[in-house]
Amino acid sequence: MGAKEKNIAGKKFNKLTAVNYVGDEKWLFECECGKQVIKKASDVKRGKTKSCSRICSTGNPSKHSLYYTWDGIKKRCYQENATGYKNYGGRGIKMCDSWKNSFWQFVKDMGEKPFEVSTLERLDNNQDYCKENCVWASPQEQSENRRNNIYVEYNDQKYTLYAICKLLNLKHSSIWYRLKKSKLSSQEYFNKNIF
């Protein structure tokens, strides 16, 4: 840092927080959206540069690709008239305060979806939405973690109905229908008719 350069590490200017000096009057800044950029400190301090880029979505969360995921979670947890409330907020499931109060903290903690059809999955369905309990999952992975899944043990392993049908090359919809019509438990049905 030059003799004239003032230490601004940790200070926030609009949407940018100074991280460290990189030389030539420039600093590494972290934007509210989580991206890091190198900018001239004088431009940031006087407001010429307010975020990581002109297209940074921090100004309007609803334009961000993750906004509807976050908003949907919040509604399921806190709005009694929301679809699914009884299975989330109605069971006491909440969002951690940092996510509830800041969409951008949610984005920072979870990052972008690894692929377009990813959904947010809680690792423990009886715990809240928070960084430690959530991961991005494919629709298939998400379906494996539902409370209403049907489970079957095979070769000392526990499988969902979908997984065991895939493993044994069975048509899931047909097996599911037969199970619903059967008076046997899923395990008894498989033991008698499949294994």
XYZ file of C-alpha atoms in Angstrom:
195
model
C 0.000 0.000 0.000
C 1.395 3.352 -0.999
C 2.058 6.105 1.530
C -1.085 7.983 0.433
C -3.296 4.892 0.186
C -5.702 4.630 3.146
C -6.510 1.198 4.584
C -10.190 0.578 3.805
C -10.240 -3.210 4.386
C -13.637 -4.284 5.691
C -15.364 -1.021 4.753
C -18.492 -1.145 2.611
C -19.260 1.264 -0.224
C -22.687 0.757 -1.805
C -22.663 -2.985 -2.644
C -18.880 -3.477 -2.467
C -16.817 -4.358 0.603
C -13.050 -3.838 0.482
C -11.109 -7.074 1.016
C -7.444 -6.202 0.444
C -5.132 -3.865 -1.444
C -3.682 -5.300 -4.673
C -1.521 -2.378 -5.784
C -1.650 0.569 -8.181
C -4.500 2.214 -6.205
C -6.659 -0.867 -6.729
C -8.417 -3.067 -4.188
C -10.077 -6.457 -4.245
C -13.757 -5.895 -3.408
C -16.515 -8.398 -2.677
C -19.968 -7.584 -4.006
C -23.190 -8.393 -2.126
C -23.866 -11.034 -4.770
C -20.670 -12.862 -3.721
C -18.517 -12.026 -6.769
C -15.074 -10.515 -6.235
C -13.683 -7.775 -8.446
C -10.618 -5.540 -8.553
C -11.474 -1.838 -8.836
C -9.861 1.542 -8.227
C -10.573 2.544 -4.638
C -11.271 6.160 -5.644
C -14.004 5.044 -8.101
C -15.653 2.883 -5.457
C -15.402 5.459 -2.655
C -16.985 8.262 -4.676
C -19.772 5.976 -6.015
C -18.686 5.758 -9.641
C -18.522 1.966 -9.193
C -21.318 0.618 -6.973
C -21.336 -3.125 -7.601
C -19.352 -5.841 -9.368
C -20.827 -4.976 -12.773
C -23.582 -3.068 -14.583
C -25.580 -6.278 -14.850
C -25.169 -7.298 -11.189
C -28.553 -8.470 -9.985
C -28.150 -7.229 -6.411
C -30.293 -4.197 -7.172
C -33.442 -6.231 -7.837
C -33.555 -9.710 -6.257
C -36.605 -10.753 -8.272
C -34.466 -10.655 -11.445
C -32.048 -13.237 -9.986
C -32.403 -16.881 -11.073
C -32.621 -18.075 -7.437
C -35.215 -15.570 -6.263
C -38.259 -17.805 -6.798
C -36.566 -20.700 -4.993
C -35.895 -18.474 -1.971
C -39.331 -16.853 -2.106
C -41.051 -20.247 -2.351
C -39.203 -21.550 0.704
C -40.100 -18.433 2.678
C -43.779 -18.714 1.731
C -43.946 -22.437 2.635
C -42.401 -21.690 6.016
C -44.312 -18.541 7.032
C -47.526 -18.037 5.023
C -50.355 -20.194 6.321
C -52.267 -19.928 3.038
C -49.249 -20.983 0.915
C -49.269 -24.303 -0.926
C -47.378 -26.821 1.186
C -47.425 -24.746 4.402
C -48.804 -27.682 6.429
C -45.740 -29.775 5.494
C -43.243 -27.002 6.281
C -44.225 -24.080 8.507
C -47.119 -26.118 9.854
C -44.603 -28.705 11.104
C -42.348 -26.028 12.584
C -39.844 -25.876 9.682
C -38.323 -22.393 9.330
C -35.571 -20.554 7.445
C -32.496 -19.546 9.400
C -32.615 -15.833 10.273
C -29.800 -14.902 7.887
C -31.721 -16.368 4.914
C -35.105 -15.124 6.057
C -33.772 -11.569 6.329
C -31.489 -11.539 3.259
C -31.972 -13.077 -0.151
C -28.343 -12.208 -0.919
C -27.088 -14.197 2.076
C -29.019 -17.199 0.720
C -27.308 -16.733 -2.676
C -23.904 -16.345 -1.055
C -24.354 -19.491 1.080
C -25.808 -21.766 -1.608
C -24.212 -20.432 -4.801
C -25.781 -20.902 -8.212
C -27.643 -24.075 -9.159
C -25.175 -26.660 -10.523
C -27.642 -27.373 -13.352
C -30.893 -25.745 -14.415
C -33.327 -28.275 -12.936
C -31.613 -28.435 -9.526
C -33.829 -28.049 -6.491
C -32.919 -27.207 -2.908
C -33.022 -30.244 -0.654
C -32.834 -30.392 3.136
C -30.527 -33.198 4.273
C -32.687 -33.744 7.355
C -36.373 -33.229 6.537
C -37.148 -32.446 10.173
C -34.654 -29.566 10.372
C -34.815 -25.969 9.132
C -33.597 -24.433 5.894
C -30.017 -23.286 6.522
C -26.591 -23.558 4.915
C -25.619 -26.618 6.971
C -28.815 -28.559 6.150
C -29.292 -27.732 2.454
C -27.745 -28.889 -0.823
C -28.606 -28.541 -4.497
C -30.087 -31.799 -5.769
C -31.334 -33.210 -9.046
C -35.067 -34.000 -9.232
C -34.145 -37.689 -8.891
C -32.087 -37.056 -5.732
C -34.901 -34.909 -4.341
C -37.459 -37.651 -4.925
C -35.289 -40.049 -2.916
C -35.646 -37.845 0.178
C -39.428 -37.530 0.545
C -41.190 -38.421 3.777
C -43.813 -40.475 1.909
C -41.317 -42.698 0.066
C -41.845 -46.434 0.055
C -38.784 -48.362 1.246
C -37.683 -51.950 0.635
C -34.682 -53.860 2.015
C -32.663 -55.904 -0.451
C -29.301 -57.577 0.207
C -29.055 -55.785 3.571
C -29.518 -52.356 1.912
C -32.507 -50.023 2.187
C -33.844 -48.697 -1.146
C -36.667 -46.400 -2.147
C -39.256 -47.964 -4.414
C -37.884 -45.986 -7.352
C -34.287 -47.075 -6.663
C -35.120 -50.763 -6.220
C -37.217 -50.755 -9.417
C -34.341 -49.189 -11.310
C -31.855 -51.663 -9.813
C -34.006 -54.671 -10.722
C -35.139 -53.258 -14.079
C -38.812 -53.104 -13.034
C -41.390 -50.584 -14.214
C -41.874 -48.223 -11.261
C -45.449 -47.158 -12.086
C -46.626 -50.781 -12.414
C -45.022 -51.873 -9.145
C -46.358 -48.806 -7.327
C -49.892 -49.550 -8.584
C -49.667 -53.233 -7.534
C -48.383 -52.236 -4.097
C -51.292 -49.833 -3.576
C -53.776 -52.580 -4.466
C -51.994 -55.211 -2.369
C -52.816 -55.835 1.281
C -49.159 -56.659 1.905
C -46.506 -54.260 3.161
C -43.998 -53.179 0.538
C -41.376 -55.523 2.003
C -43.783 -58.478 2.104
C -44.858 -57.789 -1.468
C -41.285 -57.756 -2.729
C -40.328 -60.837 -0.716
C -43.284 -62.774 -2.125
C -43.436 -61.510 -5.713
C -40.033 -60.125 -6.729
C -37.114 -61.559 -4.727
